[in-house]
Amino acid sequence: MTRPSRVIIDIKALEHNFSRIKELVHNSKVMAIIKADAYGHGIVRVAKTLRNADAFGVACLEEAEQLRIASVTTPIVLLEGPYKPNDLSLIIKLNLQVVIHNEYQLELLEKSKIDGAIKVWLKIDTGMHRLGFSANKTEEILRRLMLCRNINSTPILMSHLATANEKNHTLTYQQLDAFREISKITNIEKTIANSAAVINIPDVHFDWVRPGLMLYGVSPLINSCGHDHGLKSVMTLESEIISIQYLSKGESVGYGAAWRCPENMPVGIIAAGYGDGFPRHAKSGTPILVNNIRCPLIGHASMDMLTIDLRNQSNAKIGDRVVLWGGSLPIEEIALHAETIPYELLCGVHKRLQFVECN
Ligand SMILES: *Cc1c(COP(=O)(O)O)cnc(C)c1O
């Protein structure tokens, strides 16, 4: 018998979400963001499903290489660009496009003798203050890029938003103003929208959008779920009840005796824990679906097990199906209970779990 905990990946939901994005952005091209193993969903599986995307965005060469080895021919953009001089030859070999965001990388491109030429996305810092050239350098950098013989076409102008997931944040307006200002210098293609801006700020879809989280059916906006935006959750994390304890009033459950029974009651033991990527910080009361009914988590998550209050499921038995997130139990809700964000939960799903695709 194999362990009864699995990750179900709903391929149809992924296709649906991609269509939904196309609908929202009309004629803008879509760079589907599939870094971090496609937010934990399996990068090759997701890339093959979304092969009609205009491009894929990945974090590093290893991810891009995985895709090329799997015969994915869609354009791929390295979102952090090259790290080291040696990266350039592999970038050419794998036919990748790169984001250039600092002087170090620009000099690398200008000075390297490489056999071929690369397509470049020029990243400008409009206020996120992580990657990017300062806005007042845009003209100069563009001029240098145009002169660089290792570049094979007009660069695309890019920036990234820090607060698009919050409605009407002043920084978002400052960033968009700055981006529009530098856009006036040149009429090259441009892109700034992540998932939150795809949903929230239609007038900044520009030539390209770069959705990540929403592809997977999850809402990037605070206080909403994917469903509210016409998205379908792609990942379901499920397990089974492997034991039931009938405990007496006052007895404690699990490590640290962190939870005590307020009355005589049944407690279910589930075969999944933080070793699978379920957050240890999920509080008692975090909902877990048992036969489609919500039951509260009690005590702390262990490495391979969770304990739940079965008082509203007195007929539950060993082998019953349990959903930890996905479907009618939004991961956004679990993230709130664990004081984290759905991105972290998705990326943290452990590869020891069995992954099953469904259509
Ligand atoms: C990760 C990332 C995105 C996607 O962000 P979501 O919030 O998941 O839509 C877009 N652009 C860049 C540069 C990124 O690194």
CSV table of N, CA and C and ligand atoms in Angstrom, one decimal, residues 33 35 39 79 123 130 158 160 194-195 210-213 343, ligand 1:
chain,number,residue,atom,x,y,z
A,33,ILE,N,3.9,32.6,-16.0
A,33,ILE,CA,5.0,32.5,-15.0
A,33,ILE,C,4.9,31.1,-14.4
A,35,LYS,N,7.8,29.8,-12.7
A,35,LYS,CA,9.0,29.6,-11.8
A,35,LYS,C,8.6,28.7,-10.6
A,39,TYR,N,4.9,27.0,-9.4
A,39,TYR,CA,4.3,27.2,-8.1
A,39,TYR,C,3.9,25.9,-7.5
A,79,LEU,N,13.8,35.4,-15.8
A,79,LEU,CA,13.3,36.6,-15.1
A,79,LEU,C,14.4,37.3,-14.3
A,123,LYS,N,14.7,45.7,-17.6
A,123,LYS,CA,13.9,45.9,-16.3
A,123,LYS,C,14.2,47.2,-15.7
A,130,ARG,N,13.8,46.2,-5.9
A,130,ARG,CA,14.4,44.9,-5.8
A,130,ARG,C,15.3,44.8,-7.1
A,158,MET,N,10.2,46.6,-19.1
A,158,MET,CA,9.5,45.8,-18.1
A,158,MET,C,9.7,46.5,-16.7
A,160,HIS,N,8.0,45.9,-12.4
A,160,HIS,CA,7.2,45.0,-11.5
A,160,HIS,C,6.6,45.8,-10.4
A,194,ASN,N,1.4,41.8,-13.2
A,194,ASN,CA,1.3,40.5,-12.7
A,194,ASN,C,-0.2,40.1,-12.5
A,195,SER,N,-0.5,39.0,-11.8
A,195,SER,CA,-1.9,38.5,-11.7
A,195,SER,C,-2.8,39.6,-11.1
A,210,ARG,N,2.0,39.3,-17.3
A,210,ARG,CA,2.8,38.2,-16.7
A,210,ARG,C,2.1,37.5,-15.5
A,211,PRO,N,1.1,36.8,-15.8
A,211,PRO,CA,0.3,36.2,-14.6
A,211,PRO,C,1.0,34.9,-14.1
A,212,GLY,N,1.1,34.8,-12.8
A,212,GLY,CA,1.6,33.5,-12.2
A,212,GLY,C,0.4,32.9,-11.4
A,213,LEU,N,0.2,33.4,-10.2
A,213,LEU,CA,-0.7,32.8,-9.3
A,213,LEU,C,-2.1,32.5,-9.9
A,343,TYR,N,0.9,31.6,-2.2
A,343,TYR,CA,2.1,31.3,-3.0
A,343,TYR,C,3.0,30.4,-2.2
B,1,LIG,C1,6.6,35.9,-10.2
B,1,LIG,C2,6.5,37.0,-11.1
B,1,LIG,C3,5.3,37.4,-11.7
B,1,LIG,C4,4.0,36.7,-11.4
B,1,LIG,O1,3.4,37.2,-10.2
B,1,LIG,P1,2.0,36.7,-9.7
B,1,LIG,O2,1.7,37.5,-8.6
B,1,LIG,O3,2.2,35.2,-9.4
B,1,LIG,O4,1.1,36.8,-10.9
B,1,LIG,C5,5.3,38.4,-12.7
B,1,LIG,N1,6.5,39.0,-13.0
B,1,LIG,C6,7.7,38.7,-12.4
B,1,LIG,C7,8.9,39.5,-12.8
B,1,LIG,C8,7.7,37.8,-11.4
B,1,LIG,O5,8.9,37.5,-10.8
